[in-house]
mmCIF file of C-alpha atoms in Angstrom:
data_model
loop_
_atom_site.group_PDB
_atom_site.id
_atom_site.type_symbol
_atom_site.label_atom_id
_atom_site.label_comp_id
_atom_site.label_asym_id
_atom_site.label_seq_id
_atom_site.Cartn_x
_atom_site.Cartn_y
_atom_site.Cartn_z
ATOM 1 C CA ALA A 670 -13.731 33.035 -10.532
ATOM 2 C CA GLY A 671 -15.776 30.431 -8.683
ATOM 3 C CA PHE A 672 -17.426 29.307 -11.919
ATOM 4 C CA ARG A 673 -14.069 28.997 -13.693
ATOM 5 C CA ARG A 674 -12.651 27.023 -10.772
ATOM 6 C CA ARG A 675 -15.593 24.610 -10.807
ATOM 7 C CA ARG A 676 -15.347 24.289 -14.583
ATOM 8 C CA LYS A 677 -11.630 23.494 -14.370
ATOM 9 C CA SER A 678 -12.270 21.002 -11.568
ATOM 10 C CA THR A 679 -14.958 19.306 -13.660
ATOM 11 C CA LEU A 680 -12.727 19.045 -16.728
ATOM 12 C CA VAL A 681 -9.776 17.696 -14.713
ATOM 13 C CA SER A 682 -12.039 15.168 -12.987
ATOM 14 C CA LEU A 683 -13.577 13.934 -16.227
ATOM 15 C CA ARG A 684 -10.161 13.679 -17.875
ATOM 16 C CA ILE A 685 -8.567 11.642 -15.080
ATOM 17 C CA LEU A 686 -11.695 9.472 -14.802
ATOM 18 C CA LEU A 687 -11.552 8.646 -18.500
ATOM 19 C CA LEU A 688 -7.827 7.965 -18.264
ATOM 20 C CA LEU A 689 -8.315 5.626 -15.297
ATOM 21 C CA VAL A 690 -10.864 3.641 -17.281
ATOM 22 C CA LEU A 691 -9.576 3.762 -20.847
ATOM 23 C CA VAL A 692 -5.793 3.565 -20.424
ATOM 24 C CA PRO A 693 -5.692 0.278 -18.411
ATOM 25 C CA LEU A 694 -8.291 -1.290 -20.728
ATOM 26 C CA LEU A 695 -6.402 -0.293 -23.861
ATOM 27 C CA ILE A 696 -3.069 -1.457 -22.446
ATOM 28 C CA GLN A 697 -4.647 -4.734 -21.344
ATOM 29 C CA GLN A 698 -6.159 -5.390 -24.776
ATOM 30 C CA VAL A 699 -3.115 -4.311 -26.791
ATOM 31 C CA SER A 700 -0.607 -6.175 -24.621
ATOM 32 C CA GLY A 701 -2.765 -9.303 -24.534
ATOM 33 C CA THR A 702 -3.368 -9.360 -28.292
ATOM 34 C CA TYR A 703 -0.049 -8.177 -29.721
ATOM 35 C CA VAL A 704 2.524 -9.116 -27.065
ATOM 36 C CA ILE A 705 1.380 -11.796 -24.626
ATOM 37 C CA ALA A 706 -0.590 -14.041 -26.992
ATOM 38 C CA PRO A 707 2.173 -14.234 -29.649
ATOM 39 C CA ALA A 708 4.777 -14.849 -26.928
ATOM 40 C CA ILE A 709 2.741 -17.679 -25.419
ATOM 41 C CA GLU A 710 2.159 -19.308 -28.804
ATOM 42 C CA ARG A 711 5.848 -18.950 -29.660
ATOM 43 C CA PHE A 712 7.212 -20.448 -26.451
ATOM 44 C CA SER A 713 4.306 -22.750 -25.561
ATOM 45 C CA PRO A 714 6.160 -25.994 -26.377
ATOM 46 C CA ASN A 715 8.723 -25.102 -23.691
ATOM 47 C CA LEU A 716 6.275 -23.864 -21.057
ATOM 48 C CA SER A 717 5.081 -26.571 -18.710
ATOM 49 C CA PHE A 718 2.600 -24.274 -16.957
ATOM 50 C CA LEU A 719 0.482 -24.168 -20.132
ATOM 51 C CA ASN A 720 -1.305 -27.227 -18.763
ATOM 52 C CA TYR A 721 -3.085 -24.713 -16.513
ATOM 53 C CA PRO A 722 -5.795 -25.408 -15.568
ATOM 54 C CA LYS A 723 -5.206 -29.056 -16.548
ATOM 55 C CA PRO A 724 -7.598 -30.906 -14.161
ATOM 56 C CA GLN A 725 -10.587 -28.797 -15.150
ATOM 57 C CA LEU A 726 -9.775 -28.956 -18.869
ATOM 58 C CA GLU A 727 -9.404 -32.740 -18.761
ATOM 59 C CA GLU A 728 -12.638 -33.096 -16.831
ATOM 60 C CA ASN A 729 -14.526 -30.934 -19.330
ATOM 61 C CA ALA A 730 -13.007 -32.798 -22.275
ATOM 62 C CA VAL A 731 -13.982 -36.192 -20.840
ATOM 63 C CA GLU A 732 -17.531 -34.969 -20.225
ATOM 64 C CA LYS A 733 -17.826 -33.594 -23.781
ATOM 65 C CA LEU A 734 -16.458 -36.861 -25.185
ATOM 66 C CA ARG A 735 -19.018 -38.854 -23.207
ATOM 67 C CA ILE A 736 -21.837 -36.631 -24.463
ATOM 68 C CA TYR A 737 -20.559 -36.955 -28.035
ATOM 69 C CA LYS A 738 -20.582 -40.760 -27.776
ATOM 70 C CA GLU A 739 -24.155 -40.724 -26.485
ATOM 71 C CA GLU A 740 -25.202 -38.310 -29.245
ATOM 72 C CA VAL A 741 -23.785 -40.609 -31.931
ATOM 73 C CA GLU A 742 -25.660 -43.587 -30.521
ATOM 74 C CA PHE A 743 -28.836 -41.534 -30.077
ATOM 75 C CA GLU A 744 -28.776 -40.267 -33.675
ATOM 76 C CA ALA A 745 -28.327 -43.826 -34.936
ATOM 77 C CA LEU A 746 -31.374 -44.957 -32.946
ATOM 78 C CA LEU A 747 -33.453 -42.054 -34.266
ATOM 79 C CA LYS A 748 -32.597 -43.017 -37.846
ATOM 80 C CA GLY A 749 -33.436 -46.669 -37.126
ATOM 81 C CA GLU A 750 -29.877 -47.715 -37.851
ATOM 82 C CA PRO A 751 -27.652 -49.936 -35.742
ATOM 83 C CA PRO A 752 -25.091 -48.155 -33.582
ATOM 84 C CA PRO A 753 -21.624 -47.789 -35.147
ATOM 85 C CA SER A 754 -19.336 -50.743 -34.722
ATOM 86 C CA SER A 755 -16.706 -50.577 -32.041
ATOM 87 C CA ASP A 756 -13.951 -49.847 -34.596
ATOM 88 C CA VAL A 757 -15.907 -47.046 -36.278
ATOM 89 C CA LEU A 758 -16.936 -45.639 -32.934
ATOM 90 C CA MET A 759 -13.320 -45.728 -31.782
ATOM 91 C CA GLN A 760 -12.206 -43.755 -34.835
ATOM 92 C CA MET A 761 -14.958 -41.197 -34.306
ATOM 93 C CA LEU A 762 -14.076 -40.827 -30.634
ATOM 94 C CA ALA A 763 -10.370 -40.518 -31.416
ATOM 95 C CA SER A 764 -11.085 -37.756 -33.939
ATOM 96 C CA ARG A 765 -13.347 -35.970 -31.481
ATOM 97 C CA ALA A 766 -10.776 -36.354 -28.689
ATOM 98 C CA SER A 767 -8.146 -34.730 -30.912
ATOM 99 C CA GLU A 768 -10.470 -31.771 -31.523
ATOM 100 C CA LEU A 769 -11.197 -31.478 -27.806
ATOM 101 C CA LYS A 770 -7.464 -31.471 -27.028
ATOM 102 C CA LYS A 771 -6.916 -28.589 -29.455
ATOM 103 C CA ASP A 772 -9.809 -26.696 -27.889
ATOM 104 C CA ALA A 773 -8.413 -27.351 -24.404
ATOM 105 C CA ASP A 774 -4.971 -26.100 -25.446
ATOM 106 C CA GLN A 775 -6.490 -22.922 -26.881
ATOM 107 C CA GLU A 776 -8.565 -22.422 -23.740
ATOM 108 C CA SER A 777 -5.458 -22.848 -21.592
ATOM 109 C CA VAL A 778 -3.616 -20.253 -23.687
ATOM 110 C CA ARG A 779 -6.558 -17.843 -23.373
ATOM 111 C CA ALA A 780 -6.677 -18.301 -19.606
ATOM 112 C CA ILE A 781 -2.956 -17.530 -19.208
ATOM 113 C CA GLN A 782 -3.273 -14.631 -21.642
ATOM 114 C CA ASN A 783 -6.119 -13.206 -19.552
ATOM 115 C CA VAL A 784 -4.131 -13.529 -16.321
ATOM 116 C CA LEU A 785 -1.019 -11.843 -17.708
ATOM 117 C CA SER A 786 -2.870 -9.099 -19.604
ATOM 118 C CA ASP A 787 -4.962 -8.325 -16.521
ATOM 119 C CA LEU A 788 -1.771 -7.985 -14.475
ATOM 120 C CA VAL A 789 -0.384 -5.574 -17.082
ATOM 121 C CA GLY A 790 -3.626 -3.581 -17.005
ATOM 122 C CA LEU A 791 -3.539 -3.498 -13.207
ATOM 123 C CA ALA A 792 0.069 -2.288 -13.263
ATOM 124 C CA ALA A 793 -0.938 0.464 -15.696
ATOM 125 C CA PHE A 794 -3.812 1.495 -13.410
ATOM 126 C CA VAL A 795 -1.572 1.622 -10.330
ATOM 127 C CA SER A 796 1.097 3.567 -12.212
ATOM 128 C CA LEU A 797 -1.478 6.049 -13.442
ATOM 129 C CA CYS A 798 -2.737 6.542 -9.897
ATOM 130 C CA LEU A 799 0.786 7.126 -8.592
ATOM 131 C CA PHE A 800 1.613 9.691 -11.264
ATOM 132 C CA SER A 801 -1.752 11.492 -11.053
ATOM 133 C CA ARG A 802 -2.112 12.145 -7.339
ATOM 134 C CA ASN A 803 -2.996 15.810 -7.778
ATOM 135 C CA GLU A 804 -5.681 14.997 -10.352
ATOM 136 C CA LEU A 805 -7.056 12.279 -8.050
ATOM 137 C CA ARG A 806 -7.400 14.836 -5.247
ATOM 138 C CA VAL A 807 -9.364 17.060 -7.610
ATOM 139 C CA LEU A 808 -11.511 14.074 -8.620
ATOM 140 C CA ARG A 809 -12.181 13.201 -4.983
ATOM 141 C CA GLY A 810 -13.251 16.773 -4.244
ATOM 142 C CA PHE A 811 -15.460 16.787 -7.328
ATOM 143 C CA LEU A 812 -17.159 13.520 -6.303
ATOM 144 C CA ASP A 813 -17.619 14.746 -2.718
ATOM 145 C CA ASP A 814 -19.293 17.906 -3.982
ATOM 146 C CA ALA A 815 -21.470 15.926 -6.386
ATOM 147 C CA ILE A 816 -22.560 13.408 -3.745
ATOM 148 C CA TYR A 817 -23.159 15.875 -0.914
ATOM 149 C CA GLY A 818 -24.920 18.191 -3.331
ATOM 150 C CA LEU A 819 -27.661 15.623 -3.879
ATOM 151 C CA SER A 820 -30.995 16.082 -2.201
ATOM 152 C CA ASP A 821 -31.903 13.928 0.805
ATOM 153 C CA SER A 822 -34.295 11.860 -1.310
ATOM 154 C CA ALA A 823 -31.648 11.308 -3.994
ATOM 155 C CA LYS A 824 -29.094 10.196 -1.392
ATOM 156 C CA ALA A 825 -31.569 7.795 0.172
ATOM 157 C CA PHE A 826 -32.563 6.444 -3.238
ATOM 158 C CA ALA A 827 -28.907 5.878 -4.229
ATOM 159 C CA ILE A 828 -28.184 4.063 -0.947
ATOM 160 C CA ILE A 829 -31.242 1.825 -1.280
ATOM 161 C CA LEU A 830 -30.429 1.046 -4.921
ATOM 162 C CA PHE A 831 -26.788 0.213 -4.123
ATOM 163 C CA THR A 832 -27.594 -1.953 -1.103
ATOM 164 C CA ASP A 833 -30.408 -3.814 -2.860
ATOM 165 C CA ILE A 834 -28.118 -4.640 -5.791
ATOM 166 C CA PHE A 835 -25.217 -5.932 -3.697
ATOM 167 C CA VAL A 836 -26.796 -7.152 -0.450
ATOM 168 C CA GLY A 837 -30.496 -7.349 -1.267
ATOM 169 C CA TYR A 838 -32.843 -10.259 -1.792
ATOM 170 C CA HIS A 839 -31.817 -10.877 -5.413
ATOM 171 C CA SER A 840 -28.092 -10.212 -4.933
ATOM 172 C CA PRO A 841 -27.079 -13.934 -4.668
ATOM 173 C CA GLU A 842 -27.978 -14.471 -8.335
ATOM 174 C CA GLY A 843 -25.853 -11.497 -9.359
ATOM 175 C CA TRP A 844 -22.895 -12.588 -7.237
ATOM 176 C CA THR A 845 -23.155 -16.119 -8.689
ATOM 177 C CA VAL A 846 -23.049 -14.836 -12.267
ATOM 178 C CA LEU A 847 -20.163 -12.493 -11.429
ATOM 179 C CA LEU A 848 -18.055 -15.166 -9.708
ATOM 180 C CA GLU A 849 -18.683 -17.728 -12.448
ATOM 181 C CA GLY A 850 -17.713 -15.149 -15.065
ATOM 182 C CA ILE A 851 -14.481 -14.338 -13.225
ATOM 183 C CA ALA A 852 -13.663 -18.034 -12.854
ATOM 184 C CA HIS A 853 -14.263 -18.623 -16.570
ATOM 185 C CA HIS A 854 -12.149 -15.580 -17.456
ATOM 186 C CA PHE A 855 -9.166 -16.984 -15.572
ATOM 187 C CA GLY A 856 -9.796 -20.573 -16.623
ATOM 188 C CA LEU A 857 -10.612 -21.725 -13.107
ATOM 189 C CA PRO A 858 -13.358 -24.138 -12.058
ATOM 190 C CA ALA A 859 -16.451 -22.453 -10.651
ATOM 191 C CA GLN A 860 -16.503 -24.155 -7.253
ATOM 192 C CA GLU A 861 -20.081 -24.259 -6.033
ATOM 193 C CA ASN A 862 -19.055 -24.555 -2.376
ATOM 194 C CA PHE A 863 -16.829 -21.470 -2.599
ATOM 195 C CA ILE A 864 -19.580 -19.482 -4.330
ATOM 196 C CA MET A 865 -22.134 -20.456 -1.684
ATOM 197 C CA LEU A 866 -19.691 -19.595 1.125
ATOM 198 C CA PHE A 867 -18.915 -16.235 -0.494
ATOM 199 C CA ILE A 868 -22.600 -15.397 -0.901
ATOM 200 C CA ALA A 869 -23.295 -16.422 2.693
ATOM 201 C CA THR A 870 -20.571 -14.171 4.132
ATOM 202 C CA PHE A 871 -19.521 -11.270 1.899
ATOM 203 C CA PRO A 872 -22.951 -9.605 1.425
ATOM 204 C CA VAL A 873 -23.501 -9.847 5.189
ATOM 205 C CA ILE A 874 -20.148 -8.135 5.833
ATOM 206 C CA LEU A 875 -20.984 -5.516 3.203
ATOM 207 C CA ALA A 876 -24.377 -4.856 4.774
ATOM 208 C CA THR A 877 -22.757 -4.466 8.195
ATOM 209 C CA ILE A 878 -20.298 -1.923 6.785
ATOM 210 C CA PHE A 879 -23.156 0.047 5.237
ATOM 211 C CA LYS A 880 -25.091 0.100 8.488
ATOM 212 C CA TYR A 881 -22.027 1.191 10.432
ATOM 213 C CA TRP A 882 -21.309 3.936 7.873
ATOM 214 C CA ILE A 883 -24.883 5.174 8.069
ATOM 215 C CA PHE A 884 -24.840 5.133 11.874
ATOM 216 C CA ARG A 885 -21.437 6.730 12.424
ATOM 217 C CA TYR A 886 -20.969 9.012 9.430
ATOM 218 C CA LEU A 887 -24.128 9.752 7.446
ATOM 219 C CA ASN A 888 -26.188 10.208 10.600
ATOM 220 C CA ARG A 889 -23.759 12.942 11.678
ATOM 221 C CA VAL A 890 -23.241 14.628 8.308
ATOM 222 C CA SER A 891 -26.785 14.439 6.958
ATOM 223 C CA PRO A 892 -29.345 13.284 9.542
ATOM 224 C CA SER A 893 -32.203 14.327 7.259
ATOM 225 C CA SER A 894 -30.957 11.815 4.660
ATOM 226 C CA VAL A 895 -31.054 9.054 7.278
ATOM 227 C CA ALA A 896 -34.611 10.046 8.196
ATOM 228 C CA THR A 897 -35.597 9.965 4.516
ATOM 229 C CA LEU A 898 -33.881 6.603 4.112
ATOM 230 C CA LYS A 899 -35.810 5.134 7.036
ATOM 231 C CA GLY A 900 -39.023 6.513 5.606
ATOM 232 C CA MET A 901 -38.371 5.019 2.178
ATOM 233 C CA ASN A 902 -37.558 1.695 3.836
ATOM 234 C CA GLY A 903 -40.858 1.701 5.651
ATOM 235 C CA GLY A 904 -39.667 2.973 8.974
ATOM 236 C CA GLY A 905 -36.391 1.109 9.333
#
């Protein structure tokens, strides 16, 4: 009976875990590709917010246009030819500016599509959680059993690995890549000052939470794991 109960708990936990991961992702992709993107393209001439994020897009376009102008002049010098005349250069820049505008419009559409499809995926995740409360309780019990069933060395290793990834010496590089990726996904400028402020504060807060959890909870539930953790850290 105990084996059958554990087997049922494992199957329910794996099923709800897969649903929590796959269903929101599928809904996000399907809604973004087949519903949101066509709707945006259809109504884009009447949507003023499609200039989002206009300042960043204009700044990027101007920078790319400047680089293109310098590349044209540089290639002419390499070939030993005179730079294009002002009229020819103007035509080339106008053509390139038109291409950059199309790219900026497409990037703006993608950014809005990402925002809306992510909101749909989040709504699907929340709805799934609300309608699967019993399965989530089973999943929580399964994870508790799995975590507390680990050996002291395994617990200490997992804690060290997790803390080193998120609050360790090399974590700022990871947080920078993550934040820049999120900003690019939503079409927002990657503000260096915000990233530096985040890295200077959030990992410190996270490390404090870990230390408090170890002191108040893990030290009471599994003191041998704390002793092993201190030993693996070189005595504290």
